[in-house]
Structures are given as structure tokens and as C-alpha cells.
Coordinates of C-alpha atoms in Angstrom, one line a residue:
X1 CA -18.6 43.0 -7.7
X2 CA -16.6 40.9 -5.0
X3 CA -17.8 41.5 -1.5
X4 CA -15.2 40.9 1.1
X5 CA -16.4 39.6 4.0
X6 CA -13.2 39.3 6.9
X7 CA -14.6 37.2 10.2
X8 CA -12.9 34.8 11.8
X9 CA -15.4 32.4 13.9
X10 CA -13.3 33.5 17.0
X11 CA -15.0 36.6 16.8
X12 CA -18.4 34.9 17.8
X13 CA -16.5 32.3 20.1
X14 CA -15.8 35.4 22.0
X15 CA -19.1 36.9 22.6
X16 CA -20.5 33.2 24.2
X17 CA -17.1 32.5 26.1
X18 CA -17.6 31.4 29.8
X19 CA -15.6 29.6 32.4
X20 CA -16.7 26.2 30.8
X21 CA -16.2 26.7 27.6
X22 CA -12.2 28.3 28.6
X23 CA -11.7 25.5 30.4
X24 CA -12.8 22.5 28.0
X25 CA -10.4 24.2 25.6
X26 CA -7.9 24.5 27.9
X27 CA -7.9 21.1 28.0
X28 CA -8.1 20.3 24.7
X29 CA -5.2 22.8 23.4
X30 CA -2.8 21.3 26.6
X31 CA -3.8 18.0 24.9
X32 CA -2.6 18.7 21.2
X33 CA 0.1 21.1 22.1
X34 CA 1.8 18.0 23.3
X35 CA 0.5 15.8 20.5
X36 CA 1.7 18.3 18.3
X37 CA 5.5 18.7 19.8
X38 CA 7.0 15.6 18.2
X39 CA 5.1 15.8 14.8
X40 CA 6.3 19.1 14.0
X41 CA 10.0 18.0 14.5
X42 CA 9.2 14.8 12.5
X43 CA 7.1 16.7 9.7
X44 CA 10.3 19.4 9.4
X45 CA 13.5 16.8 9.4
X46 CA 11.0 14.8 6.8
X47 CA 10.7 18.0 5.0
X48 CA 14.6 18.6 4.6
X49 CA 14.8 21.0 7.1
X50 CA 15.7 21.9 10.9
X51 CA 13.3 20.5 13.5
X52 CA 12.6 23.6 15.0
X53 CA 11.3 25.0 11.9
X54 CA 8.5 22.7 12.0
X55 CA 7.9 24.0 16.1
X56 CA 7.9 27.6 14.6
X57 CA 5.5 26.7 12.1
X58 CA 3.1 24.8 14.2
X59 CA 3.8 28.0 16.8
X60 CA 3.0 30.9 14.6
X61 CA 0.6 29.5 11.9
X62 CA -0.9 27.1 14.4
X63 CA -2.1 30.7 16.3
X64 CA -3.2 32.4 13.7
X65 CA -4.8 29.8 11.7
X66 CA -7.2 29.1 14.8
X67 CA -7.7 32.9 15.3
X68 CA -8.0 33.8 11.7
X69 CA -10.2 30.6 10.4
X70 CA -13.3 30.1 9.2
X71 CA -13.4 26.9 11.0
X72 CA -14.5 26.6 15.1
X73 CA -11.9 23.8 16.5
X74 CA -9.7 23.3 13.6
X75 CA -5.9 22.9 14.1
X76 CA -3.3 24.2 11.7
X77 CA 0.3 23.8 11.3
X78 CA 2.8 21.5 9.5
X79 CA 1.3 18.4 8.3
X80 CA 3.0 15.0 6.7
X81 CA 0.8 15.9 2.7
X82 CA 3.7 18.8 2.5
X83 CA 6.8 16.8 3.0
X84 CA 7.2 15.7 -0.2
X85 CA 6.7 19.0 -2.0
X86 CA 8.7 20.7 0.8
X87 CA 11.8 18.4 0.7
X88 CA 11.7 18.7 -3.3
X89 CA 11.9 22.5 -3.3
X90 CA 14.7 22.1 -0.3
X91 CA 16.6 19.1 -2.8
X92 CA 16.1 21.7 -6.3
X93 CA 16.4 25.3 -5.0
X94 CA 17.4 25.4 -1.1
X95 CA 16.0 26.4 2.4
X96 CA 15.9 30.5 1.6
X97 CA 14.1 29.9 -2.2
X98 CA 11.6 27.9 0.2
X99 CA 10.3 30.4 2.3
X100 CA 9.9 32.4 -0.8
X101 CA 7.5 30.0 -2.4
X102 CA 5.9 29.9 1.1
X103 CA 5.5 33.4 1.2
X104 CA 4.0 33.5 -2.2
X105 CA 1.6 30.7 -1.3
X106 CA 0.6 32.1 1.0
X107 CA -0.1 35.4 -0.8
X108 CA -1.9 33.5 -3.3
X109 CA -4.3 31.4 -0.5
X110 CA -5.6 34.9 0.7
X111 CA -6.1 35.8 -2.8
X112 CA -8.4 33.0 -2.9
X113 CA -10.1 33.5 -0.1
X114 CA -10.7 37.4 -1.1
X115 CA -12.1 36.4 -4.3
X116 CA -14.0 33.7 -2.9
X117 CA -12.6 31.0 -4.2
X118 CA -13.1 28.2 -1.5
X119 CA -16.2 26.8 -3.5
X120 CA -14.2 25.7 -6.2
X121 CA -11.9 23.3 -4.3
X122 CA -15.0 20.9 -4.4
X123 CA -15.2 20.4 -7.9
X124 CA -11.8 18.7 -7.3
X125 CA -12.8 14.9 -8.2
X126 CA -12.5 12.5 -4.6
X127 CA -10.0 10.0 -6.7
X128 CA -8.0 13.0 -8.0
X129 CA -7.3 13.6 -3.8
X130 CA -6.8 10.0 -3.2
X131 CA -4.5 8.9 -5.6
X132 CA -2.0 12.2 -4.6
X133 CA -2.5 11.6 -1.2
X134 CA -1.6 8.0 -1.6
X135 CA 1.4 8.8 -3.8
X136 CA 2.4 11.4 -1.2
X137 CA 2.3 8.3 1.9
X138 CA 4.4 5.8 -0.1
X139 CA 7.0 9.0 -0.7
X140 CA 7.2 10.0 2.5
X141 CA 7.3 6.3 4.3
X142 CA 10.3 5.7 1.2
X143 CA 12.0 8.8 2.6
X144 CA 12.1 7.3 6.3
X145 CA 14.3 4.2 5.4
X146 CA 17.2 6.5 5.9
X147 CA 16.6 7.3 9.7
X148 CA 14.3 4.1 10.3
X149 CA 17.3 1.5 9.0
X150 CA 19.8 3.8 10.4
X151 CA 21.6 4.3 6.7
X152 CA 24.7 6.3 6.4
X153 CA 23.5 8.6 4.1
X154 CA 24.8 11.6 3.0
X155 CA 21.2 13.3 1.5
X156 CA 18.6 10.9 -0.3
X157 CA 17.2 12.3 -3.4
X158 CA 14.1 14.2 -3.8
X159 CA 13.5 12.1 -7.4
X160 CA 11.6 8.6 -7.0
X161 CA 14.1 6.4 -8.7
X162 CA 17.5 8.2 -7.4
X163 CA 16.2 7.7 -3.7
X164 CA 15.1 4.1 -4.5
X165 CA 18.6 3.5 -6.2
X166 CA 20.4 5.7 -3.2
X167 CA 18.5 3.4 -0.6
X168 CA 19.0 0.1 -2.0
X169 CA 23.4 1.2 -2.8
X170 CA 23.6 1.9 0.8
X171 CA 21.2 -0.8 2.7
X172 CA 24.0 -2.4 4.4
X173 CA 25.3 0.2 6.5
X174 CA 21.8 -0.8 8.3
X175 CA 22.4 0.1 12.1
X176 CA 20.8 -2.1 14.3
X177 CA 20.2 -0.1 17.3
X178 CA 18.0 2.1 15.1
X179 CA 16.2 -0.2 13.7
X180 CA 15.3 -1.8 17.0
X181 CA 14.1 1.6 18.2
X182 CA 12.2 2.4 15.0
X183 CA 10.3 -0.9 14.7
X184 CA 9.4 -0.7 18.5
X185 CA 8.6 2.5 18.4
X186 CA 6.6 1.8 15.1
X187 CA 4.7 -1.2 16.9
X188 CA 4.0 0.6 19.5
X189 CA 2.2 3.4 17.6
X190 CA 0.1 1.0 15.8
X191 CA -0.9 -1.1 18.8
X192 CA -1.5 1.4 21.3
X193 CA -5.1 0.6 22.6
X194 CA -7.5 3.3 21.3
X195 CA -9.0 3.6 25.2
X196 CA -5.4 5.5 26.2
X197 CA -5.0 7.1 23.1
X198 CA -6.8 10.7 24.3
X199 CA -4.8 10.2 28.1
X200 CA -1.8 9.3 26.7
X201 CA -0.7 10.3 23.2
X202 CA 1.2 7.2 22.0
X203 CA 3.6 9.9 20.0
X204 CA 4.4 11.8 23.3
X205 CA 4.8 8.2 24.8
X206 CA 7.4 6.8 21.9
X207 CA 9.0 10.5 22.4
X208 CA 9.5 10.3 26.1
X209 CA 10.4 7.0 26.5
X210 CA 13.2 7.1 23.4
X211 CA 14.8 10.6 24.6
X212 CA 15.2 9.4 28.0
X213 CA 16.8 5.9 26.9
X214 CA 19.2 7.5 24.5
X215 CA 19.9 10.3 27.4
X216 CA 20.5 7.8 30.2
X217 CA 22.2 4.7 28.1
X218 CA 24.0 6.1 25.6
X219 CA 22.1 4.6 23.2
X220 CA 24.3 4.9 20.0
X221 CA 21.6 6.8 17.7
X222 CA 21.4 9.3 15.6
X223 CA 19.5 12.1 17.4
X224 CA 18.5 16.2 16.6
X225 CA 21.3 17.1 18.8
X226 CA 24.1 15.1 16.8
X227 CA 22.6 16.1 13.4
X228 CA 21.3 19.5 13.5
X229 CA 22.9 20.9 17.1
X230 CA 19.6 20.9 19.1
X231 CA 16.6 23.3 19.3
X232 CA 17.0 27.5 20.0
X233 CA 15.5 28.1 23.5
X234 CA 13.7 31.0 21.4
X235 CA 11.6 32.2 18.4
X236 CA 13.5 33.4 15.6
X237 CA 13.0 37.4 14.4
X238 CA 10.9 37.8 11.6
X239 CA 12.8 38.9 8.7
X240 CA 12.0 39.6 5.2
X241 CA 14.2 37.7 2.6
X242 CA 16.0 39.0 -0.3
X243 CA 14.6 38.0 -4.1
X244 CA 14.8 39.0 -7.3
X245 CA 11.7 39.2 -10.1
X246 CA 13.6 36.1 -11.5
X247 CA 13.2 33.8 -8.6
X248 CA 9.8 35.1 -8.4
X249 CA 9.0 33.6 -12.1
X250 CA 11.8 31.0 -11.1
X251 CA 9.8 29.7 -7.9
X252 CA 5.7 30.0 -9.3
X253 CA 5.1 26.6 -10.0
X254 CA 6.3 24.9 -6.6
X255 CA 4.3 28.2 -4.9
X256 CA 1.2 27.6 -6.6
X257 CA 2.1 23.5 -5.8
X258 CA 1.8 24.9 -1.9
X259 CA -1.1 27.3 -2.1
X260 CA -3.1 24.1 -3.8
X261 CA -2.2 21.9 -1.9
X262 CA -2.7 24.1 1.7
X263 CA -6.3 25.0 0.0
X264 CA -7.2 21.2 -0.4
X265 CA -5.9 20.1 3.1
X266 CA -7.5 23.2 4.9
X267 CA -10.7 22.3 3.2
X268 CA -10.9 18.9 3.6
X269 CA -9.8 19.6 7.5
X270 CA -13.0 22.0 7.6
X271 CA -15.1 19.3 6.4
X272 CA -14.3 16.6 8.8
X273 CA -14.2 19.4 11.5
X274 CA -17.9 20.1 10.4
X275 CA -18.7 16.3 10.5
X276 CA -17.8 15.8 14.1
X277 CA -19.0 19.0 15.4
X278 CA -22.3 19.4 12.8
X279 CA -20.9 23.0 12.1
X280 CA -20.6 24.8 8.8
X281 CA -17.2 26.0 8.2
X282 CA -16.6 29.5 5.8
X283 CA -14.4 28.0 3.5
X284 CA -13.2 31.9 2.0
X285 CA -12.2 33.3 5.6
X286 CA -10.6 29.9 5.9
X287 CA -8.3 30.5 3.2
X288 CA -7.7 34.0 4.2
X289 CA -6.6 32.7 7.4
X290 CA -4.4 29.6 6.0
X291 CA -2.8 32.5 3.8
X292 CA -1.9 34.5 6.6
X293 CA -0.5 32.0 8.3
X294 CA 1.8 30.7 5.7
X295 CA 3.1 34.4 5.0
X296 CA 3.8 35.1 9.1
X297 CA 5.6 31.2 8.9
X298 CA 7.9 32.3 5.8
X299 CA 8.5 35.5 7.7
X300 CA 9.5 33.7 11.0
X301 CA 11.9 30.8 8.9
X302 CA 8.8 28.3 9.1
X303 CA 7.8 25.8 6.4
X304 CA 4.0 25.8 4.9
X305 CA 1.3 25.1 7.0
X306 CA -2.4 24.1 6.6
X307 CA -5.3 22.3 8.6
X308 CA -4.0 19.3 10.3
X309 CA -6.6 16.6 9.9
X310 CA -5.3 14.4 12.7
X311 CA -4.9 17.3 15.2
X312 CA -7.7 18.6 14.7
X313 CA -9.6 15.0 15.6
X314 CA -8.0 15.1 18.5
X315 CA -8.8 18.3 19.5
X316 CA -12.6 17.6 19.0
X317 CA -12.2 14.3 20.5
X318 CA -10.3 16.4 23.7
X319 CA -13.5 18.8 24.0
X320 CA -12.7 21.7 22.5
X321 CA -15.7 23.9 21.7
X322 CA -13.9 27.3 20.5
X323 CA -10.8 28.3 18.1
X324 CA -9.3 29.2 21.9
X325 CA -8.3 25.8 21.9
X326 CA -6.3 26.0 18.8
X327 CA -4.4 28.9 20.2
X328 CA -3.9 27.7 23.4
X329 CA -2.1 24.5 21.3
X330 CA -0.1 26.8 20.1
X331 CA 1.2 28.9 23.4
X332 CA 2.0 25.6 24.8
X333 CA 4.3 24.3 22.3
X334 CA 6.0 27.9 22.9
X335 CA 6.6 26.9 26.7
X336 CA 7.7 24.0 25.6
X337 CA 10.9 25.5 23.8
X338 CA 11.2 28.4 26.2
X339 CA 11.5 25.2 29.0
X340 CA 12.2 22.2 27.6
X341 CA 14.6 23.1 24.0
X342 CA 17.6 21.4 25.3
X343 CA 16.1 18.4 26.3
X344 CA 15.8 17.6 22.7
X345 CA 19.2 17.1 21.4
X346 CA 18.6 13.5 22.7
X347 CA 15.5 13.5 20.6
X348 CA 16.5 9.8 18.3
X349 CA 15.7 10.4 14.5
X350 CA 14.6 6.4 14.4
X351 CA 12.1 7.1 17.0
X352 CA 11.0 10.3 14.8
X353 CA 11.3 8.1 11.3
X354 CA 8.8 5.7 13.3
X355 CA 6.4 8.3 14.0
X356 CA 6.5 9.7 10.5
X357 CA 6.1 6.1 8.9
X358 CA 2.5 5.7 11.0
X359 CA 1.5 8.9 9.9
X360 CA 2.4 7.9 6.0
X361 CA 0.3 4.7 7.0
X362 CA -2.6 6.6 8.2
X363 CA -3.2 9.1 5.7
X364 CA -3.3 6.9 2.6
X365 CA -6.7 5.2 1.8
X366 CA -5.1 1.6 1.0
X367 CA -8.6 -0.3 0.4
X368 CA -8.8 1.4 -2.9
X369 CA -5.8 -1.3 -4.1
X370 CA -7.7 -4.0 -2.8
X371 CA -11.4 -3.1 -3.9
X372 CA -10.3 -1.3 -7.1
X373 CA -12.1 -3.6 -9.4
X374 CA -15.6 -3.3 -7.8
X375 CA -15.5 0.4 -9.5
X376 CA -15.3 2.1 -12.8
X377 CA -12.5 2.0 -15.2
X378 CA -12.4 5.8 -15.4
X379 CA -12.6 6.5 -11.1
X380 CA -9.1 3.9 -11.4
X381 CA -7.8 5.8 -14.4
X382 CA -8.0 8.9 -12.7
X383 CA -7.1 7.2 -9.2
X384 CA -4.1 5.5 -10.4
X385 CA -2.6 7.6 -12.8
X386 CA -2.5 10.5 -10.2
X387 CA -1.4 7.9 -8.1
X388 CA 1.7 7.0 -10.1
X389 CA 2.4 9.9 -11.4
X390 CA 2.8 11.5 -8.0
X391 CA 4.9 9.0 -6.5
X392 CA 7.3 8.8 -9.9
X393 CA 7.2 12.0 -11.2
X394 CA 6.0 15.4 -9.6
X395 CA 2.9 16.1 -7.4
X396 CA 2.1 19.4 -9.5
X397 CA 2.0 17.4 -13.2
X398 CA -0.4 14.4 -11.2
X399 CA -2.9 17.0 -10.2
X400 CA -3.0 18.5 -13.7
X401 CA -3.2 15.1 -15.2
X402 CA -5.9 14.0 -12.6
X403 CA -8.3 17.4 -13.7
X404 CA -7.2 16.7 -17.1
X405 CA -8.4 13.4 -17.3
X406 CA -11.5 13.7 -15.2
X407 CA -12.5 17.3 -17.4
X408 CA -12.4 14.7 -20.6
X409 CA -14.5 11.9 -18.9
X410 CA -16.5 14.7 -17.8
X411 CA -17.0 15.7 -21.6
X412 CA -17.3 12.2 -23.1
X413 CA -19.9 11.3 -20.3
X414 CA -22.3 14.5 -20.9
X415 CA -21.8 14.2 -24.7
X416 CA -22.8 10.6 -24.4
X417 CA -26.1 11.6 -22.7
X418 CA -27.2 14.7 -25.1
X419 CA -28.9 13.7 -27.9
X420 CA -31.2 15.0 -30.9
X421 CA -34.0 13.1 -32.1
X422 CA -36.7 13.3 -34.1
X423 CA -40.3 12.8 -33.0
X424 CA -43.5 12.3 -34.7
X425 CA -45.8 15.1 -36.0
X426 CA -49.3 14.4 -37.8
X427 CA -49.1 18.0 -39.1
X428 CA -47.7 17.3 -42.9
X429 CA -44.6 20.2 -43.8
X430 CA -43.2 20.0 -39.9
X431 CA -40.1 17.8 -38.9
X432 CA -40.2 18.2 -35.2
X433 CA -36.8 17.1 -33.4
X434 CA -36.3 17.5 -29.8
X435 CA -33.0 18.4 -28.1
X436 CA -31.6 16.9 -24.0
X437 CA -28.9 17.6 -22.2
X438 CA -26.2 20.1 -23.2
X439 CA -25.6 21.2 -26.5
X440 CA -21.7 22.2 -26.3
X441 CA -18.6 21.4 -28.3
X442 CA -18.0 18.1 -26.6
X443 CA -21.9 17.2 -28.3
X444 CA -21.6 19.1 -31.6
X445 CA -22.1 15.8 -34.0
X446 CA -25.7 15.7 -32.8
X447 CA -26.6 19.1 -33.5
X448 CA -23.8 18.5 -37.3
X449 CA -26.1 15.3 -37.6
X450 CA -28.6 17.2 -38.6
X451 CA -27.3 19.5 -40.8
X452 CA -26.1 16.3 -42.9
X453 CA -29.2 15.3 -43.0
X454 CA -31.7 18.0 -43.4
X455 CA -35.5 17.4 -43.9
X456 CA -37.5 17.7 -46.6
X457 CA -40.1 19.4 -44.6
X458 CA -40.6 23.6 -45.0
X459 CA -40.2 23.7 -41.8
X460 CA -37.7 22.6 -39.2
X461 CA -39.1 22.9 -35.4
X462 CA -36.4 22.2 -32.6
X463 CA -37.5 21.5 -29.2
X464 CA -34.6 23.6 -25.9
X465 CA -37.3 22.9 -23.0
X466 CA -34.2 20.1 -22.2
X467 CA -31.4 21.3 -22.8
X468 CA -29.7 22.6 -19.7
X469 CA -26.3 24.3 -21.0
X470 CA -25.3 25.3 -24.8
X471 CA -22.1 26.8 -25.8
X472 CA -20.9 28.9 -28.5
X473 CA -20.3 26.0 -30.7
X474 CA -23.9 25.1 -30.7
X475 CA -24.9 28.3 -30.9
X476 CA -22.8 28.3 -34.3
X477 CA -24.2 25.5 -35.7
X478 CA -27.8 26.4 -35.1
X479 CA -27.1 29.7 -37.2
X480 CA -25.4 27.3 -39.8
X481 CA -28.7 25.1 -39.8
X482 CA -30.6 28.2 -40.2
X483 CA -28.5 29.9 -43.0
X484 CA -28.8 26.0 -45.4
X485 CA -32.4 26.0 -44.6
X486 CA -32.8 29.8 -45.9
X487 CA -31.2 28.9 -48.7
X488 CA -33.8 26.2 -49.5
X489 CA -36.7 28.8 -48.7
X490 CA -37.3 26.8 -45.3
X491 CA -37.5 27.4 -42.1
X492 CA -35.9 27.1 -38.1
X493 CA -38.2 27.8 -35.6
X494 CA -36.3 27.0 -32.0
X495 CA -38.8 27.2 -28.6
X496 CA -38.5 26.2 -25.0
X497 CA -35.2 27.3 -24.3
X498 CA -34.0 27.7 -20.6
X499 CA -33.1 30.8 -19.0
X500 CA -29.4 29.9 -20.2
X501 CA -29.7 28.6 -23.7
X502 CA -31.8 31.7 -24.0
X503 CA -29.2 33.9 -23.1
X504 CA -26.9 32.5 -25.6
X505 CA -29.9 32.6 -28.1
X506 CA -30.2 36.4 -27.7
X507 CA -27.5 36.7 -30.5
X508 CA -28.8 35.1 -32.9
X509 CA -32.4 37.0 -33.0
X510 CA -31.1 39.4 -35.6
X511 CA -30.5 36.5 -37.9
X512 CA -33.0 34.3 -37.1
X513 CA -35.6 37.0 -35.7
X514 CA -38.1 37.1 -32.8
X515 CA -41.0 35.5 -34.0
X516 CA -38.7 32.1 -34.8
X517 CA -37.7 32.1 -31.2
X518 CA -40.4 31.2 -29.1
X519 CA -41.4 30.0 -25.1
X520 CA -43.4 26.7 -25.4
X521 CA -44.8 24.3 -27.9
X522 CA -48.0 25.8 -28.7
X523 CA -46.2 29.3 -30.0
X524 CA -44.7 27.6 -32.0
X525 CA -47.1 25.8 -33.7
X526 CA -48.5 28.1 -34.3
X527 CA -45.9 30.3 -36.0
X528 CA -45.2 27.0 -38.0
X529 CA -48.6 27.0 -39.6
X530 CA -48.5 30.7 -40.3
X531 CA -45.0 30.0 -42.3
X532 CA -46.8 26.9 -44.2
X533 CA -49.4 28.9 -45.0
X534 CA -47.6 32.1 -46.2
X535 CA -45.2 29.0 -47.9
X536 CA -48.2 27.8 -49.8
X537 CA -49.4 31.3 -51.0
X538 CA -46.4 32.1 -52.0
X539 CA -45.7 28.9 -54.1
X540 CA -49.4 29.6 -55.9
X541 CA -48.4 32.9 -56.5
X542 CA -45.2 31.4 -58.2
X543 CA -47.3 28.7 -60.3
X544 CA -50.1 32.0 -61.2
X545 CA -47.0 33.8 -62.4
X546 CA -45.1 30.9 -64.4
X547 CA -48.6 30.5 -65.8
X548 CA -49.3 33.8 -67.4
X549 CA -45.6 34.1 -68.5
X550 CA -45.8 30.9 -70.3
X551 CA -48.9 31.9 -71.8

């Protein structure tokens, strides 16, 4: 039976709140609020879609994700891992068909988190995660040569090779006051000196300083006003939109893309949270709460949302103590709009390209390139086809490739260490064999081994105390051992079996019965000189009756 359990950590944030506490995360969510202003606009026009969609999103999912969570000082909202999938469902089905599959995600993330799911995103292999999130940085920093070189594009292309091709056809229409903002702006991100970096946000800096340059020189620049008409001074009414059961079936893949990807991001966020702060994070009320949120941001025009990695580093690193900070965040990128919305129509998309290109920078793990042959060939088989596939084909299909792959090395690595062997016995009539690891369909030859070659001995004795896992298909050819060595008026007697072998076992008693199904060595022994002996009578018996009938 599934026990719910709804708590979100603000609930005990609450009870220990005090003027301290308030005012560290004050602090703190002033601090990301601003942090968080221009990477919403840069995550959404990266995405395909209006910069204030990104605000609403880091607004409404931001909030609720921090009151929601499972996690103390995590930060939520749009982050740079979605662009990619975002922009492709924007390129192949549109803006409304997108906040259906957010919707959906969403619905499917609190599904998770209801049947307590958030466990399971572990078993997801660490190259599986690095070779996506690496394809996902060299996809999104491809998709900022428009804006960085200034290109007079029309749309690029969600497909690798079309935007590559698209690029490359229209590289010299090249604008170079663009590119002089974007490469400053670029250096200036990667060489801000760490010390300032907590004072002043190098983002809000680049930001600032662009806007007001464009505003005051005319700077001749693409910029959100010229493009997309500027930012609403307001949130948008929440409004439910209009589908069909078609779409529905239409839009489950690139759903279940989102809900995956949100419960992998949120997780890992968690994690690193629980790293800097030594917490322990509820991983199933965290997915509750990132489901929430992505259904309120569909509902409110917003794109998916999930932990933000970076934010939430900052936040810590600002003092927060409580999900209070993430909330506050959240209020004060709503002032923001409410104040400051028409200040951003001189917002310059280079200076936004630049910012976007640093995140793509940060987020992938690029040692693994370098250091790749100081591992296994199968931790770069998984890495790197994931990788590739990702970057040339479709996010979804290199996830499903990684698992694949990693399920089979799984299989091939266990099969490789389970073995059945025979070991010595001085008591004449017993072959003694003793069985490690898991006997499963990935290891049946050992167990078919053995029925090719089956002893001479009366009776066959296998030893379970080592075996930790057997399936069905081991289970079926035990009962196939035993049924040959009927035949020949010998024996099976297994022992030692585990509390799960046993459990599998338990069908097979009426075919093998109880008294060949023993817990320990001596048992059976024991049971195998009874058999010998009731083997020998009976033979005598035989030769006493072959006797008198020849006589």
C-alpha cells in the first residue's frame, strides 16, 4: 500500500523562524531575485519563446517550488538543461502544444512523487547524465550564434545538421556591433573575479551596463523590445488551454521528455543543496512540488521549470537558511516587472546570447574529453554515445540508448561474475557443485552447463548459500535438471538458499519436495546419505529379484 506523505520542509522552517533567520534569507532571495532576472529572459528567448515567459516561470514555479519542496534552500525555475527540448517542441508543434506537454509533465512529476518514485532517479548511471548534459551545452551554445554573431536569421532549426547548415549559409550577414557586445560581455562573465561575484552578480553587471549603452547610444542591436515588443508590466491570467485526446497521445513523448528531465535536474539540485548545507532532502515531496510547479507555469503561459543548480549555489553561498529565501527570489523578480518591465525593451539579445553561452560553458563537464582514456571502454560507450546521440539526434532516444546500453553492461558484467563449479567431495555417489552470484537469464549457460554435462553420481547436491538473486529462468532450469536426473533414478538436492532464491524456490517444492530443499550443508548431507542408502537397497532388491526370476 502507497503511503502519501505531503510536507514541504517550509512547514518546519516555519516553526524555528526568527528575526535572523528572515533576515539572512532576505538577503539571500534579494540576491538571486536579481541573479535570476536576466537568466530567465535568456533561458526563454533560448527556448523559442517570449522573454517574459521565462520571468513568469521563474515567478510562479520559482514560489511554489521553494514552498512546496522537499528541499531547504533550493531554487527552482527555468534552467539552460530545458532549452533544447523546449525550443524543439516550439520548432515541431508550437508555443500552445507546449504548455500542454508542460502541463502533462508536470502531472506526471507529482505522479512520481505520490508513488514515491524519487529513489529510482539514482539508478540512472553518472555517464548517462553527463554525456546528455554535455550534448545539451554544445546545443544550446550552437543555438546562440544567431544573437551572438548578430545573423539575419529568420528561425534556426531545432534539428543538429539544418541549424549547422542554416548558420554556416548565413555567417556573413555577421553584425559587428553585436559581436563586440557578445564577446565583451562573454569575457567579462568568465573573468569576473570570484571575490565580487556574491556583491555583484557579473550577469546583473553585463545586463545593466548593455541596456543602458544601447538606451543612451543607440547602439544598433537587436534587443527584446525590437524583437518581441518588450515585457507586460503584469502577470498573465491563468487560463486553461484547449486540447483534444489526440494531442494528448500526439504530445506524450516530449511530456514524458520534460517530467524526466525536471525529475533528474530537481534531484541532482537536492543533492548538491544537501552537500553544501549537510541536509537530507525528501526527494518524493520534491517531485510533488516540481510537479506543481510546472502545472501552475503551463497554467500562467510559463515554460518547464525545475531546481536550478546555479541558483541555488548562490542562494547557499548568499546565506539562506530556509525555503523563505526561495520565495522571497521569487516576489522580487515580480517587483521587478511591476517597476522596471519597460526598461527592458533595450535589453540587447548579444548581451543575453553571451550570458547564455557561459551558462552552456558551465554546465557541461568537458574534462571527460580530455581524460576519457584513463576510464573504461563501457563508462565512454555509454558517455559518448548519449553524448552524440543527444547533440545529433533527440535528447529522449539518447536517454533510452544510455539505460539501454548500461542495462546490457549491467547484464554481461553480473553474468560474467556468477558461476557454477564443482567442488570436491570424499563421500563416493555425491557430485557437490556450488553456485555465486545471480542465477538469472543473463547467467543461464552456467546453470545449461550443467545439464549438458550431468554427473554420474546418484546424487546431484547444489550449493544457494551465494547466490544473491535468481530469476524465473533459473528457476526453469533447475526443474529441467531435476526432471533428467529423475529420469535416470537420481537425485537434486538444492540447500542454502537466501531469503530470495527461497522465495522463488517455494514453487518448485511440489516437484522437487521438501525434504530436497534444505537450509545448510549438514541437512543436506545428510538427506544425501539417506537417498544413497535407500539407492543401494533398492538396487539389491533389484539384483534379489533379477535373481530368483532368472532362476
Amino acid at each position: 500500500m502507497i503511503r502519501m506523505a505531503f510536507r514541504p520542509r517550509l512547514i518546519d522552517a516555519i516553526k524555528s523562524l526568527n528575526r535572523e533567520t528572515f533576515f539572512a534569507d532576505l538577503s539571500a532571495g534579494l540576491t538571486v531575485g536579481i541573479i535570476a532576472l536576466p537568466l530567465a529572459m535568456a533561458f526563454a528567448i533560448g527556448s523559442g519563446v517570449k522573454p517574459e515567459a521565462g520571468i513568469v516561470t521563474a515567478i510562479i514555479a520559482g514560489f511554489l517550488i521553494s514552498a512546496l519542496g522537499g528541499t531547504k534552500v533550493a531554487v527552482g525555475g527555468p534552467t539552460g538543461a530545458f532549452i533544447v527540448i523546449v525550443y524543439g517542441i516550439v520548432d515541431r508543434y508550437g508555443v500552445a502544444n507546449l504548455i500542454i506537454c508542460t502541463l502533462m509533465a508536470g502531472a506526471m512529476l507529482m505522479a512520481m512523487g505520490f508513488f514515491r518514485l524519487g529513489g529510482l532517479i539514482k539508478f540512472v548511471p553518472q555517464p548517462v547524465i553527463v554525456g546528455f548534459t554535455n550534448g545539451i551545452a554544445v546545443l544550446i551554445f550552437l543555438a546562440q550564434i544567431r544573437d551572438f554573431l548578430g545573423l539575419t536569421v529568420e528561425k534556426v532549426p531545432a534539428e543538429f545538421f539544418a541549424m549547422v547548415k542554416t548558420l554556416a549559409g548565413h555567417i556573413e550577414t555577421a553584425h559587428w556591433p553585436a559581436i563586440v557586445m557578445s564577446v565583451g560581455g562573454l569575457v567579462l562573465l568568465r573573468t569576473w573575479p570570484a571575490a565580487w561575484r556574491r556583491t555583484a552578480p557579473p550577469t546583473v553587471i553585463l545586463l545593466i551596463a548593455t541596456t543602458a549603452a544601447t538606451a543612451l547610444f543607440a547602439i544598433p542591436v537587436e534587443t527584446i523590445g525590437s524583437r518581441f515588443g518588450g515585457i507586460p508590466r503584469a502577470l498573465p491570467m491563468p487560463s486553461l488551454p484547449q486540447f483534444t485526446i489526440e494531442q494528448l497521445r500526439d504530445l506524450i513523448v516530449p511530456a514524458f521528455t520534460i517530467a524526466l528531465l525536471a525529475a533528474i535536474e530537481s534531484l541532482l539540485c537536492a543533492v548538491v543543496a544537501d552537500k553544501m548545507t549537510h541536509d537530507k532532502h525528501d526527494a518524493n515531496q520534491e517531485l510533488m512540488a516540481q510537479g506543481i510547479a510546472n502545472v501552475a507555469s503551463g497554467l500562467f503561459g510559463g515554460i518547464p521549470a525545475t531546481g536550478a543548480i546555479a541558483r541555488t549555489t548562490a542562494n547557499i553561498k548568499s546565506g539562506a537558511l530556509t525555503p523563505i529565501a526561495g520565495m522571497i527570489h521569487a516576489v522580487v523578480l515580480l517587483l521587478i516587472i511591476l517597476i522596471a518591465a519597460p526598461l527592458a525593451k533595450s535589453v540587447p539579445l548579444a548581451a543575453l546570447s553571451a550570458i547564455l553561452m557561459s551558462v552552456a560553458i558551465d554546465m557541461g563537464e568537458w574534462r571527460v574529453f580530455r581524460t576519457f582514456h584513463q576510464h573504461s571502454f563501457t563508462r565512454n560507450l555509454k558517455l559518448f554515445s548519449v553524448f552524440f546521440v543527444t547533440v545529433i539526434f533527440d535528447l529522449t532516444i539518447a536517454v533510452e540508448l544510455g539505460m539501454l546500453i548500461s542495462a546490457l553492461i549491467l547484464i554481461a558484467h553480473i553474468a560474467e561474475v556468477t558461476e557454477v563449479k564443482r567442488v570436491g567431495t570424499r563421500e563416493p555417489g555425491i557430485a557437490h557443485f556450488h553456485a555465486f552470484g545471480s542465477l538469472f537469464f543473463g547467467a543461464a549457460e552456467k546453470l545449461e552447463a550443467l545439464l549438458e554435462k550431468e554427473p554420474d553420481e546418484t546424487v546431484v547436491m547444489l550449493d544457494l548459500s551465494h547466490v544473491i538473486y535468481m530469476d524465473t529462468t533459473a528457476f526453469t532450469a533447475l526443474e529441467t535438471l531435476h526432471d533428467r536426473l529423475e529420469k535416470r533414478r537420481h537425485c537434486l538436492i538444492l540447500y542454502g538458499a537466501p531469503e530470495q532464491p527461497a522465495r522463488v524456490l517455494q514453487s518448485l517444492l511440489p516437484v522437487l519436495g521438501h525434504e530436497k530443499l534444505l537450509p545448510h550443508r549438514e541437512a543436506a548431507f545428510r538427506r544425501a546419505r539417506v537417498l544413497l542408502g535407500e539407492q543401494a537397497a533398492a538396487n539389491e532388491r533389484a539384483a534379489v529379484e533379477r535373481r530368483i526370476a532368472s532362476a
